[in-house]
Amino acid sequence: MKIWLVSPVVLALAACSGAEDSVRPTEVEDVAASGPYSAEAPATTTACFHETDRASQLLDGQALLERGPAAIVHISYNLDGRQANYVFTLMEMDEALVARTEAASASFFRAAGNVFDITTDAVIYDRERDGSFCTVTNVADITGPLASEADAIAEAIAATE
């Protein structure tokens, strides 16, 4: 029974003693980003959620993948002068192509997550209020495989039509 009387006192002392060690800033400092941001290479997601031609909004070397709540996957890229925009409606695809699209998406998101660094624009994330999630990256080891797989999926869909 004595432990119940002592516990609140010990907790209060621990909370008070920890408050002295923490310093809370009173104003936000301007910190220059250490990444490669510049007028020529801005960190931007203007291509995300663009209604018509997402690839034209991408800088050379960039690719994007957007997934939304309507089971629609957008893949666009601007690589070495080649541009493409794909819209894959998963509900209209056969199971094998859905699995292939899901695997390509998972590989892309996993690889982008592994190289994400807040101080660079190598990977940029954007989310809309409807739950759509868009990722743009300029890492060639990620963009190349995504573009190749998107091209192959589009060709497979065209072959079945």
Short mmCIF file of C-alpha atoms in Angstrom, two decimals:
data_model
loop_
_atom_site.label_atom_id
_atom_site.label_comp_id
_atom_site.label_asym_id
_atom_site.label_seq_id
_atom_site.Cartn_x
_atom_site.Cartn_y
_atom_site.Cartn_z
CA MET A 1 0.00 0.00 0.00
CA LYS A 2 2.90 2.37 0.67
CA ILE A 3 4.08 1.98 -2.94
CA TRP A 4 0.87 3.67 -4.16
CA LEU A 5 1.61 6.68 -1.97
CA VAL A 6 5.23 7.02 -3.11
CA SER A 7 4.70 6.40 -6.87
CA PRO A 8 3.03 9.74 -7.71
CA VAL A 9 5.77 11.65 -5.88
CA VAL A 10 8.54 9.78 -7.75
CA LEU A 11 6.82 10.36 -11.10
CA ALA A 12 6.37 14.06 -10.41
CA LEU A 13 10.03 14.46 -9.45
CA ALA A 14 11.18 12.58 -12.55
CA ALA A 15 9.03 14.76 -14.81
CA CYS A 16 10.29 17.98 -13.25
CA SER A 17 13.94 17.02 -13.34
CA GLY A 18 13.74 16.06 -17.04
CA ALA A 19 12.21 19.42 -17.98
CA GLU A 20 15.34 21.30 -16.92
CA ASP A 21 17.52 19.30 -19.33
CA SER A 22 15.39 19.92 -22.41
CA VAL A 23 15.74 23.20 -24.24
CA ARG A 24 12.83 24.38 -26.32
CA PRO A 25 13.57 26.83 -29.10
CA THR A 26 11.55 30.01 -29.02
CA GLU A 27 11.91 30.80 -32.72
CA VAL A 28 12.56 28.84 -35.88
CA GLU A 29 15.96 29.35 -37.43
CA ASP A 30 16.50 29.63 -41.17
CA VAL A 31 18.58 26.63 -42.14
CA ALA A 32 19.94 26.32 -45.64
CA ALA A 33 19.29 22.91 -47.16
CA SER A 34 22.44 20.96 -47.82
CA GLY A 35 20.92 19.19 -50.82
CA PRO A 36 21.20 20.03 -54.51
CA TYR A 37 18.28 22.45 -54.56
CA SER A 38 18.61 25.23 -57.09
CA ALA A 39 16.57 27.09 -59.68
CA GLU A 40 17.65 24.47 -62.24
CA ALA A 41 16.80 21.46 -60.04
CA PRO A 42 13.98 22.38 -57.69
CA ALA A 43 12.44 19.93 -55.28
CA THR A 44 8.96 19.82 -56.74
CA THR A 45 5.97 17.56 -57.15
CA THR A 46 4.21 19.54 -59.86
CA ALA A 47 3.97 16.36 -61.94
CA CYS A 48 2.05 14.60 -59.19
CA PHE A 49 -1.67 14.82 -59.75
CA HIS A 50 -1.25 16.68 -63.05
CA GLU A 51 -4.36 15.92 -65.07
CA THR A 52 -3.02 15.52 -68.59
CA ASP A 53 0.71 15.06 -69.21
CA ARG A 54 2.70 14.25 -66.11
CA ALA A 55 5.86 13.29 -68.00
CA SER A 56 6.19 16.80 -69.44
CA GLN A 57 6.24 18.13 -65.86
CA LEU A 58 9.17 15.89 -64.88
CA LEU A 59 12.78 16.93 -65.15
CA ASP A 60 15.02 14.73 -67.29
CA GLY A 61 15.90 11.60 -65.35
CA GLN A 62 12.78 11.61 -63.17
CA ALA A 63 9.99 9.06 -62.86
CA LEU A 64 6.86 9.06 -60.76
CA LEU A 65 4.43 6.53 -59.45
CA GLU A 66 1.09 7.50 -57.97
CA ARG A 67 -1.41 5.18 -56.32
CA GLY A 68 -4.84 6.21 -55.26
CA PRO A 69 -7.87 4.82 -53.46
CA ALA A 70 -9.64 4.04 -56.77
CA ALA A 71 -7.14 1.23 -57.61
CA ILE A 72 -5.56 3.34 -60.34
CA VAL A 73 -1.79 3.45 -60.77
CA HIS A 74 -0.16 6.32 -62.66
CA ILE A 75 3.39 5.82 -63.90
CA SER A 76 5.19 8.55 -65.83
CA TYR A 77 8.79 9.07 -66.74
CA ASN A 78 11.15 11.42 -68.57
CA LEU A 79 14.31 9.43 -69.20
CA ASP A 80 16.96 10.15 -71.82
CA GLY A 81 14.53 12.00 -74.08
CA ARG A 82 11.83 9.33 -73.78
CA GLN A 83 8.60 10.29 -72.10
CA ALA A 84 5.61 8.13 -71.23
CA ASN A 85 2.42 8.40 -69.20
CA TYR A 86 0.57 5.26 -68.18
CA VAL A 87 -2.66 4.86 -66.28
CA PHE A 88 -3.28 1.30 -65.11
CA THR A 89 -6.77 0.64 -63.78
CA LEU A 90 -6.24 -2.46 -61.66
CA MET A 91 -9.92 -3.39 -61.60
CA GLU A 92 -9.87 -3.77 -65.40
CA MET A 93 -6.66 -5.84 -65.62
CA ASP A 94 -6.25 -9.60 -65.42
CA GLU A 95 -4.74 -11.04 -62.25
CA ALA A 96 -1.29 -11.66 -63.72
CA LEU A 97 -0.93 -8.05 -64.83
CA VAL A 98 -2.30 -6.76 -61.54
CA ALA A 99 0.32 -8.83 -59.71
CA ARG A 100 3.01 -7.52 -62.03
CA THR A 101 1.90 -3.93 -61.50
CA GLU A 102 1.76 -4.42 -57.73
CA ALA A 103 5.25 -5.95 -57.73
CA ALA A 104 6.65 -3.06 -59.77
CA SER A 105 4.98 -0.56 -57.43
CA ALA A 106 6.29 -2.31 -54.32
CA SER A 107 9.84 -2.47 -55.70
CA PHE A 108 9.71 1.20 -56.63
CA PHE A 109 8.40 2.35 -53.24
CA ARG A 110 10.83 0.10 -51.34
CA ALA A 111 13.84 1.34 -53.32
CA ALA A 112 12.74 4.99 -53.03
CA GLY A 113 12.27 4.61 -49.29
CA ASN A 114 15.76 3.17 -48.95
CA VAL A 115 17.42 6.19 -50.58
CA PHE A 116 15.10 8.91 -49.23
CA ASP A 117 16.97 11.79 -47.59
CA ILE A 118 15.18 14.93 -46.46
CA THR A 119 18.14 17.12 -47.50
CA THR A 120 18.03 16.16 -51.19
CA ASP A 121 15.43 15.97 -53.91
CA ALA A 122 16.39 12.45 -54.98
CA VAL A 123 13.01 11.26 -53.70
CA ILE A 124 10.00 13.53 -53.25
CA TYR A 125 6.71 12.45 -51.68
CA ASP A 126 3.30 14.03 -52.03
CA ARG A 127 -0.11 12.99 -50.69
CA GLU A 128 -3.52 14.35 -51.58
CA ARG A 129 -6.53 14.58 -49.29
CA ASP A 130 -8.28 11.76 -51.16
CA GLY A 131 -5.49 9.37 -50.14
CA SER A 132 -3.55 9.43 -53.41
CA PHE A 133 0.17 9.01 -52.80
CA CYS A 134 2.78 10.11 -55.34
CA THR A 135 6.52 9.56 -55.34
CA VAL A 136 8.97 11.24 -57.73
CA THR A 137 12.58 10.14 -57.95
CA ASN A 138 15.62 10.83 -60.10
CA VAL A 139 17.70 7.82 -59.03
CA ALA A 140 18.54 5.90 -62.21
CA ASP A 141 18.63 2.52 -60.43
CA ILE A 142 14.98 3.09 -59.51
CA THR A 143 13.62 4.97 -62.52
CA GLY A 144 15.01 2.62 -65.18
CA PRO A 145 13.42 -0.59 -63.88
CA LEU A 146 10.09 1.18 -63.28
CA ALA A 147 10.04 2.57 -66.84
CA SER A 148 10.96 -0.81 -68.34
CA GLU A 149 8.28 -2.65 -66.38
CA ALA A 150 5.64 0.00 -67.15
CA ASP A 151 6.45 -0.28 -70.87
CA ALA A 152 6.20 -4.08 -70.68
CA ILE A 153 2.88 -3.99 -68.79
CA ALA A 154 1.43 -1.51 -71.31
CA GLU A 155 2.56 -3.79 -74.17
CA ALA A 156 0.96 -6.81 -72.49
CA ILE A 157 -2.32 -4.92 -72.06
CA ALA A 158 -2.24 -3.80 -75.71
CA ALA A 159 -1.63 -7.40 -76.83
CA THR A 160 -4.80 -8.60 -75.05
CA GLU A 161 -7.07 -5.92 -76.53
#
